[in-house]
CSV table of C-alpha atoms and ligand atoms in Angstrom, one decimal:
chain,number,residue,atom,x,y,z
N,1,MET,CA,3.4,-7.6,-25.4
N,2,LYS,CA,0.2,-7.2,-27.2
N,3,LYS,CA,-2.2,-4.3,-26.8
N,4,ILE,CA,-5.4,-5.1,-24.9
N,5,VAL,CA,-8.8,-4.3,-26.3
N,6,SER,CA,-10.7,-4.6,-23.1
N,7,THR,CA,-9.3,-4.9,-19.6
N,8,GLY,CA,-12.5,-6.7,-18.6
N,9,ALA,CA,-11.8,-9.7,-20.9
N,10,LEU,CA,-9.4,-11.9,-19.0
N,11,LEU,CA,-8.3,-15.0,-20.8
N,12,VAL,CA,-7.7,-18.1,-18.6
N,13,LEU,CA,-5.8,-20.9,-20.4
N,14,PHE,CA,-5.0,-24.3,-19.0
N,15,SER,CA,-2.3,-26.7,-19.8
N,16,PHE,CA,-1.1,-29.8,-18.0
N,17,ALA,CA,2.5,-30.8,-17.4
N,18,GLY,CA,2.5,-34.4,-18.8
N,19,ALA,CA,-0.1,-37.0,-19.1
N,20,SER,CA,1.2,-38.9,-16.1
N,21,MET,CA,0.4,-36.1,-13.7
N,22,PRO,CA,-2.9,-36.1,-12.0
N,23,ALA,CA,-4.5,-33.3,-14.0
N,24,LEU,CA,-7.1,-30.9,-12.7
N,25,ALA,CA,-10.7,-32.1,-13.6
N,26,ASP,CA,-11.4,-29.5,-16.2
N,27,ALA,CA,-10.5,-26.0,-17.4
N,28,ASP,CA,-13.2,-24.3,-15.4
N,29,ASP,CA,-11.7,-25.4,-12.1
N,30,ILE,CA,-9.6,-22.3,-11.5
N,31,VAL,CA,-11.2,-19.0,-12.2
N,32,ILE,CA,-9.1,-15.8,-12.0
N,33,ASP,CA,-10.9,-12.5,-11.7
N,34,GLY,CA,-9.9,-8.9,-11.6
N,35,ALA,CA,-6.2,-9.4,-12.4
N,36,TRP,CA,-4.2,-6.1,-12.6
N,37,ALA,CA,-0.8,-4.7,-12.1
N,38,ARG,CA,0.7,-1.2,-11.9
N,39,ALA,CA,3.0,0.2,-14.6
N,40,SER,CA,6.7,0.3,-13.6
N,41,ILE,CA,9.4,2.9,-13.8
N,42,GLY,CA,11.9,1.2,-16.0
N,43,MET,CA,13.1,-2.3,-15.2
N,44,ASN,CA,15.1,-2.0,-12.0
N,45,ARG,CA,12.2,-2.0,-9.5
N,46,PRO,CA,10.1,-5.1,-8.9
N,47,GLY,CA,6.5,-5.1,-10.0
N,48,ALA,CA,3.5,-6.7,-8.4
N,49,ALA,CA,0.3,-8.2,-9.7
N,50,PHE,CA,-3.0,-8.7,-8.0
N,51,MET,CA,-6.1,-10.9,-8.7
N,52,THR,CA,-8.6,-13.2,-7.1
N,53,ILE,CA,-8.1,-17.0,-7.6
N,54,ARG,CA,-11.2,-19.1,-7.2
N,55,ASN,CA,-11.2,-22.9,-6.9
N,56,THR,CA,-14.5,-24.0,-8.3
N,57,SER,CA,-13.7,-27.8,-8.2
N,58,THR,CA,-14.6,-30.2,-5.5
N,59,GLU,CA,-10.9,-30.9,-4.7
N,60,PRO,CA,-8.5,-28.7,-2.8
N,61,VAL,CA,-5.7,-27.1,-4.9
N,62,THR,CA,-2.4,-25.7,-3.8
N,63,LEU,CA,-0.7,-22.9,-5.7
N,64,ILE,CA,3.1,-23.5,-5.5
N,65,GLY,CA,4.6,-21.1,-8.0
N,66,LEU,CA,4.4,-18.6,-10.8
N,67,SER,CA,6.0,-18.1,-14.2
N,68,THR,CA,6.0,-15.3,-16.6
N,69,PRO,CA,8.2,-14.1,-19.5
N,70,LEU,CA,8.0,-10.7,-17.9
N,71,ALA,CA,10.1,-11.4,-14.9
N,72,MET,CA,13.0,-13.8,-14.2
N,73,MET,CA,12.0,-14.3,-10.5
N,74,PRO,CA,8.3,-14.2,-10.0
N,75,ALA,CA,7.2,-15.3,-6.5
N,76,ILE,CA,4.2,-15.1,-4.2
N,77,HIS,CA,4.7,-12.6,-1.4
N,78,GLU,CA,2.8,-11.6,1.6
N,79,THR,CA,2.8,-8.1,3.1
N,80,ARG,CA,2.2,-8.0,6.8
N,81,THR,CA,1.7,-4.9,8.9
N,82,SER,CA,2.5,-5.4,12.6
N,83,ALA,CA,0.4,-3.9,15.4
N,84,ASP,CA,2.9,-1.0,15.7
N,85,GLY,CA,2.5,-0.2,12.0
N,86,VAL,CA,5.7,-1.8,10.5
N,87,SER,CA,5.1,-3.3,7.1
N,88,SER,CA,7.3,-6.2,5.9
N,89,MET,CA,7.1,-8.5,2.9
N,90,THR,CA,7.9,-12.2,3.0
N,91,PRO,CA,7.8,-15.0,0.4
N,92,THR,CA,4.9,-17.5,0.7
N,93,ASP,CA,5.8,-21.0,-0.4
N,94,GLU,CA,2.3,-22.3,-1.1
N,95,ILE,CA,-1.3,-21.3,-0.9
N,96,ALA,CA,-3.9,-23.9,-0.4
N,97,ILE,CA,-7.4,-23.1,-1.8
N,98,ALA,CA,-10.2,-25.3,-0.5
N,99,PRO,CA,-13.0,-26.4,-2.8
N,100,GLY,CA,-15.3,-23.5,-3.6
N,101,GLU,CA,-13.1,-21.0,-1.9
N,102,SER,CA,-11.1,-18.2,-3.3
N,103,VAL,CA,-7.9,-16.4,-2.3
N,104,ALA,CA,-7.4,-12.7,-3.0
N,105,LEU,CA,-4.1,-11.2,-4.0
N,106,GLU,CA,-4.6,-7.6,-3.1
N,107,PRO,CA,-2.6,-4.6,-1.9
N,108,GLY,CA,-1.5,-5.0,1.7
N,109,GLY,CA,-1.9,-8.8,1.6
N,110,LEU,CA,-0.7,-11.3,-0.9
N,111,HIS,CA,0.8,-10.3,-4.3
N,112,ALA,CA,2.5,-11.9,-7.2
N,113,MET,CA,6.0,-10.2,-6.8
N,114,LEU,CA,7.7,-9.8,-10.2
N,115,MET,CA,11.4,-9.5,-9.6
N,116,GLN,CA,14.0,-9.0,-12.3
N,117,LEU,CA,11.8,-7.5,-14.9
N,118,GLN,CA,12.8,-8.4,-18.5
N,119,GLU,CA,11.0,-5.3,-19.9
N,120,PRO,CA,9.3,-2.3,-18.4
N,121,MET,CA,5.6,-2.6,-17.5
N,122,THR,CA,3.8,-0.2,-19.7
N,123,GLU,CA,0.3,1.1,-19.0
N,124,GLY,CA,-2.2,-0.3,-21.5
N,125,GLU,CA,-0.3,-3.5,-22.2
N,126,THR,CA,-0.8,-6.9,-20.8
N,127,PHE,CA,1.5,-9.8,-19.8
N,128,PRO,CA,0.8,-13.5,-19.3
N,129,LEU,CA,1.2,-14.9,-15.8
N,130,THR,CA,1.0,-18.6,-15.2
N,131,LEU,CA,0.0,-20.0,-11.8
N,132,VAL,CA,1.5,-23.4,-11.2
N,133,PHE,CA,-0.4,-25.9,-8.9
N,134,GLU,CA,0.9,-28.8,-6.9
N,135,ASP,CA,-1.0,-31.4,-9.0
N,136,GLY,CA,0.7,-30.2,-12.2
N,137,GLY,CA,-2.2,-28.0,-13.4
N,138,GLU,CA,-1.5,-24.6,-14.6
N,139,ALA,CA,-3.7,-21.5,-15.2
N,140,THR,CA,-2.5,-18.6,-17.3
N,141,VAL,CA,-4.1,-15.2,-17.1
N,142,GLU,CA,-3.4,-12.1,-19.2
N,143,VAL,CA,-2.8,-9.3,-16.6
N,144,PRO,CA,-3.7,-5.8,-17.7
N,145,ILE,CA,-1.1,-3.2,-16.8
N,146,LEU,CA,-2.9,-0.1,-15.4
N,147,GLY,CA,-1.6,3.3,-14.4
N,148,PHE,CA,1.3,3.8,-12.1
N,149,ALA,CA,-1.0,5.1,-9.3
N,150,ALA,CA,-3.8,2.5,-9.9
N,151,ARG,CA,-5.6,1.4,-6.7
N,152,GLY,CA,-7.5,-1.6,-8.0
N,153,PRO,CA,-8.7,-3.4,-11.1
N,154,GLU,CA,-11.3,-0.7,-11.9
N,155,ASP,CA,-8.8,2.1,-12.2
I,1,MET,CA,-46.9,-7.8,13.9
I,2,LYS,CA,-44.2,-9.5,12.0
I,3,ARG,CA,-43.0,-6.1,10.8
I,4,MET,CA,-42.7,-4.8,14.4
I,5,ARG,CA,-40.4,-7.7,15.2
I,6,VAL,CA,-38.2,-7.0,12.3
I,7,TRP,CA,-38.0,-3.3,13.4
I,8,GLY,CA,-37.1,-4.3,16.9
I,9,ILE,CA,-34.2,-6.6,15.7
I,10,GLY,CA,-33.1,-3.9,13.3
I,11,ALA,CA,-32.9,-1.2,16.0
I,12,THR,CA,-31.1,-3.6,18.4
I,13,ALA,CA,-28.6,-4.4,15.6
I,14,VAL,CA,-28.0,-0.7,14.9
I,15,ALA,CA,-27.5,0.1,18.6
I,16,ALA,CA,-25.1,-2.8,18.9
I,17,ILE,CA,-23.1,-1.7,15.9
I,18,GLY,CA,-23.1,1.8,17.2
I,19,MET,CA,-21.8,0.6,20.5
I,20,MET,CA,-19.1,-1.4,18.8
I,21,LEU,CA,-18.0,1.5,16.7
I,22,PHE,CA,-17.9,3.8,19.8
I,23,VAL,CA,-15.8,1.2,21.8
I,24,GLY,CA,-13.5,0.8,18.8
I,25,TRP,CA,-13.0,4.5,18.4
I,26,TRP,CA,-12.5,4.9,22.2
I,27,GLN,CA,-9.8,2.2,22.2
I,28,VAL,CA,-8.1,3.0,18.9
I,29,ASP,CA,-8.3,6.7,18.4
I,30,GLY,CA,-10.2,8.2,21.3
I,31,PRO,CA,-9.2,9.0,24.9
I,32,GLY,CA,-8.9,5.3,25.6
I,33,SER,CA,-6.1,4.8,23.0
I,34,PRO,CA,-2.8,3.5,24.4
I,35,GLU,CA,-0.3,6.1,23.3
I,36,PRO,CA,2.9,5.8,25.4
I,37,MET,CA,4.6,9.2,25.1
I,38,GLY,CA,7.8,7.6,24.0
I,39,GLN,CA,6.2,6.2,20.9
I,40,ARG,CA,4.6,9.4,19.8
I,41,PRO,CA,6.3,11.4,17.1
I,42,MET,CA,8.1,14.4,18.5
I,43,PRO,CA,6.8,17.9,17.7
I,44,LEU,CA,8.3,19.0,14.4
I,45,THR,CA,9.8,22.0,16.3
I,46,GLU,CA,12.0,19.5,18.3
I,47,MET,CA,13.2,17.5,15.3
I,48,ALA,CA,16.5,18.3,13.7
I,49,PHE,CA,17.5,16.9,10.3
I,50,SER,CA,18.5,18.3,6.9
I,51,LEU,CA,17.4,16.6,3.6
I,52,THR,CA,16.9,17.5,0.0
I,53,ASP,CA,13.5,17.6,-1.7
I,54,HIS,CA,12.9,16.2,-5.2
I,55,GLU,CA,13.6,19.6,-6.8
I,56,GLY,CA,17.0,19.9,-5.1
I,57,ASN,CA,16.0,22.3,-2.3
I,58,ALA,CA,17.4,22.0,1.2
I,59,VAL,CA,14.6,21.1,3.5
I,60,GLY,CA,14.1,20.1,7.2
I,61,PRO,CA,11.3,20.1,9.8
I,62,GLU,CA,11.4,23.9,10.1
I,63,ALA,CA,10.2,24.0,6.4
I,64,LEU,CA,7.0,22.4,7.5
I,65,LEU,CA,5.9,24.9,10.2
I,66,GLY,CA,3.0,27.2,9.4
I,67,ASN,CA,0.9,24.6,7.6
I,68,PRO,CA,-0.4,21.2,8.7
I,69,THR,CA,1.8,18.3,7.5
I,70,MET,CA,1.1,14.8,6.3
I,71,ALA,CA,4.2,12.7,6.2
I,72,PHE,CA,4.9,9.1,5.1
I,73,PHE,CA,8.2,7.1,5.0
I,74,GLY,CA,8.8,4.5,2.3
I,75,PHE,CA,11.0,3.7,-0.7
I,76,THR,CA,10.6,3.7,-4.4
I,77,TYR,CA,11.6,0.0,-4.9
I,78,CYS,CA,8.5,-0.9,-2.8
I,79,PRO,CA,6.0,-2.8,-5.0
I,80,ASP,CA,3.0,-2.8,-2.7
I,81,VAL,CA,2.7,-0.7,0.4
I,82,CYS,CA,4.3,2.5,-0.9
I,83,PRO,CA,2.5,2.9,-4.2
I,84,THR,CA,-0.7,1.9,-2.5
I,85,THR,CA,-0.2,4.5,0.3
I,86,LEU,CA,0.8,7.2,-2.1
I,87,SER,CA,-2.3,6.4,-4.3
I,88,ASP,CA,-4.4,6.6,-1.1
I,89,ILE,CA,-2.8,9.9,-0.2
I,90,SER,CA,-3.4,11.2,-3.7
I,91,SER,CA,-7.1,10.2,-3.5
I,92,TRP,CA,-7.5,11.9,-0.1
I,93,LEU,CA,-5.9,15.1,-1.6
I,94,ASP,CA,-8.3,14.9,-4.5
I,95,ALA,CA,-11.2,14.6,-2.1
I,96,LEU,CA,-10.0,17.6,-0.1
I,97,GLY,CA,-9.9,19.7,-3.3
I,98,ASP,CA,-8.7,23.3,-2.6
I,99,GLU,CA,-8.0,22.5,1.0
I,100,ALA,CA,-5.2,20.2,-0.1
I,101,ALA,CA,-3.1,23.3,-1.0
I,102,LEU,CA,-3.0,24.1,2.8
I,103,LEU,CA,-1.1,20.9,3.6
I,104,ASN,CA,2.5,19.9,3.4
I,105,VAL,CA,2.6,16.4,2.0
I,106,ILE,CA,6.0,14.7,2.2
I,107,PHE,CA,7.3,11.2,1.3
I,108,ILE,CA,10.6,10.5,3.0
I,109,THR,CA,12.7,7.6,1.7
I,110,VAL,CA,14.2,5.1,4.0
I,111,ASP,CA,16.4,3.8,1.1
I,112,PRO,CA,18.6,6.8,0.2
I,113,GLU,CA,21.1,4.5,-1.5
I,114,ARG,CA,18.7,3.8,-4.4
I,115,ASP,CA,16.4,6.8,-3.9
I,116,THR,CA,18.4,9.7,-5.3
I,117,VAL,CA,16.9,13.2,-5.8
I,118,ALA,CA,16.3,12.2,-9.5
I,119,ALA,CA,14.7,8.9,-8.5
I,120,MET,CA,12.4,10.7,-6.0
I,121,ALA,CA,11.5,13.3,-8.6
I,122,GLU,CA,10.4,10.7,-11.2
I,123,TYR,CA,8.6,8.7,-8.6
I,124,VAL,CA,6.5,11.5,-7.0
I,125,SER,CA,5.6,12.8,-10.5
I,126,TYR,CA,3.2,9.8,-10.9
I,127,PHE,CA,1.1,10.9,-7.8
I,128,HIS,CA,-0.7,14.0,-6.6
I,129,PRO,CA,1.3,17.1,-7.4
I,130,ALA,CA,1.2,18.2,-3.8
I,131,ILE,CA,3.4,15.3,-2.7
I,132,ARG,CA,7.1,16.2,-2.1
I,133,GLY,CA,9.8,13.6,-2.1
I,134,TRP,CA,12.6,14.0,0.5
I,135,THR,CA,15.9,12.1,0.5
I,136,GLY,CA,19.4,12.7,1.8
I,137,PRO,CA,22.4,11.1,3.6
I,138,GLU,CA,21.7,8.0,5.6
I,139,GLU,CA,22.4,9.5,9.0
I,140,GLN,CA,20.0,12.4,8.3
I,141,ILE,CA,17.3,10.0,7.2
I,142,ALA,CA,17.9,8.1,10.5
I,143,ARG,CA,17.5,11.3,12.5
I,144,ALA,CA,14.3,12.1,10.7
I,145,ALA,CA,12.9,8.6,11.3
I,146,GLU,CA,13.9,8.9,14.9
I,147,GLY,CA,11.9,12.1,15.3
I,148,PHE,CA,8.9,10.6,13.7
I,149,ARG,CA,9.4,7.3,15.6
I,150,ASP,CA,9.4,5.6,12.3
I,151,VAL,CA,11.4,2.4,12.3
I,152,PHE,CA,13.0,0.8,9.2
I,153,GLU,CA,15.3,-2.1,8.5
I,154,ARG,CA,17.1,-3.3,5.4
I,155,VAL,CA,16.3,-6.9,4.6
I,156,PRO,CA,18.2,-9.0,1.9
I,157,THR,CA,16.1,-10.8,-0.7
I,158,ASP,CA,16.7,-14.0,-2.7
I,159,GLY,CA,18.0,-12.4,-5.8
I,160,GLY,CA,20.9,-10.6,-4.0
I,161,ASP,CA,18.7,-7.4,-3.8
I,162,TYR,CA,17.2,-6.0,-0.7
I,163,THR,CA,13.9,-4.7,0.5
I,164,MET,CA,13.0,-2.4,3.4
I,165,ASN,CA,10.7,-3.1,6.3
I,166,HIS,CA,9.3,0.2,7.5
I,167,THR,CA,6.6,1.9,9.5
I,168,ALA,CA,3.8,2.4,6.9
I,169,SER,CA,1.6,4.8,8.9
I,170,VAL,CA,0.9,8.3,7.7
I,171,PHE,CA,1.7,11.0,10.3
I,172,LEU,CA,-0.4,14.1,10.7
I,173,PHE,CA,0.9,17.3,12.4
I,174,ASP,CA,-0.8,20.7,12.9
I,175,ALA,CA,0.5,24.0,11.6
I,176,GLU,CA,2.5,24.5,14.8
I,177,GLY,CA,4.2,21.2,14.3
I,178,GLN,CA,2.4,19.3,17.1
I,179,PHE,CA,1.6,15.7,16.3
I,180,VAL,CA,-2.1,15.1,15.7
I,181,THR,CA,-2.6,11.5,14.8
I,182,THR,CA,-1.6,8.7,12.4
I,183,ILE,CA,-3.5,7.2,9.5
I,184,ASP,CA,-2.8,3.5,9.5
I,185,TYR,CA,-1.8,1.6,6.4
I,186,HIS,CA,-4.7,1.3,3.9
I,187,GLU,CA,-7.2,3.0,6.2
I,188,ALA,CA,-10.5,3.6,4.6
I,189,ARG,CA,-11.1,7.1,3.2
I,190,ASP,CA,-14.1,7.5,5.5
I,191,PHE,CA,-11.7,7.4,8.5
I,192,ALA,CA,-8.7,9.1,6.9
I,193,LEU,CA,-10.4,12.3,5.7
I,194,PRO,CA,-11.8,13.3,9.1
I,195,LYS,CA,-8.3,12.9,10.6
I,196,ILE,CA,-6.8,15.1,7.9
I,197,ARG,CA,-9.6,17.7,8.4
I,198,ARG,CA,-8.8,17.6,12.1
I,199,ALA,CA,-5.2,18.6,11.4
I,200,LEU,CA,-6.5,21.3,9.1
I,201,GLN,CA,-9.0,22.4,11.6
I,202,GLN,CA,-6.4,22.9,14.3
I,203,GLU,CA,-4.7,25.3,12.0
I,204,MET,CA,-7.9,27.3,11.5
I,205,GLU,CA,-8.4,27.6,15.3
I,206,GLU,CA,-4.9,28.7,15.9
I,207,THR,CA,-4.9,31.4,13.2
I,208,THR,CA,-8.3,32.8,14.1
Z,1,LIG,CU1,6.8,-8.6,-2.7
């Protein structure tokens, strides 16, 4: 875990899984903004990360998974609240993002669920989170860990 | 002339939005709201349960009478809804300033197996100091939830762990323990604060 200098500077890296895969057009196709996560109490409780994922290419992309050294079982989850106010959380297998569209991972909606933490999430640190797309493209973002009671990327 | 037209459209739009807001209020929160009596939380005076707060004190609904109450059910292994709601509650309390001291604010766990007194103490320490964490035996939690008409359910997850589905509304009661209203999950501060002030106001009226 490296210390972050500025929470505003989010690094997006691309890599492609093998030359035979149909790779995404170029590294600017997926833009991740406003990534953040809350600090955890120890390692027993799952964490969650939030961000906006923008598809700036002319092709649709489909997010199919996550990977991070921070958690053994990262997964995309969706929180739903029923008409009578009952909240539940379910795994979401894939998220399609149309060309020019973006999808928000935000409290009360979608989140990157970080199950089986390998180390505590400490305020002020960052961790890399890799988004895996159906076409083999990957985007990695350094997620800043904010305070335990943070309410958004600006906190 | 062009300017007049724009004005006309603007005024119509404002009137239309005003009407929409009024209709929305009427249906959701006003006299037009569907509130079957069976779904309303019971008055605190009719509830009966005994729990332990995060400092180890025995507590129950009677401990809440005399001040208005804001109550929320959740669990500390909750990655999204519970920390978000407790952060929201903390920001409302910050916005209320000194008035926050007049409120009981309680966070009741629906997961007593993992949420021990010590776990609740650590968890609430990260939020506004007015927030009290309550836990206790499963059957007492169930009795509390029944009184508040809060439903919860244990759901297994992939890794062999479990999560909890639960009512994520914030309940407001006046100082006499009568139910006032709920604040829905992630409701904007502009809507939440007047509701809290209404619960506080009811206290003022009753004591003067
Ligand atoms: Cu989740």
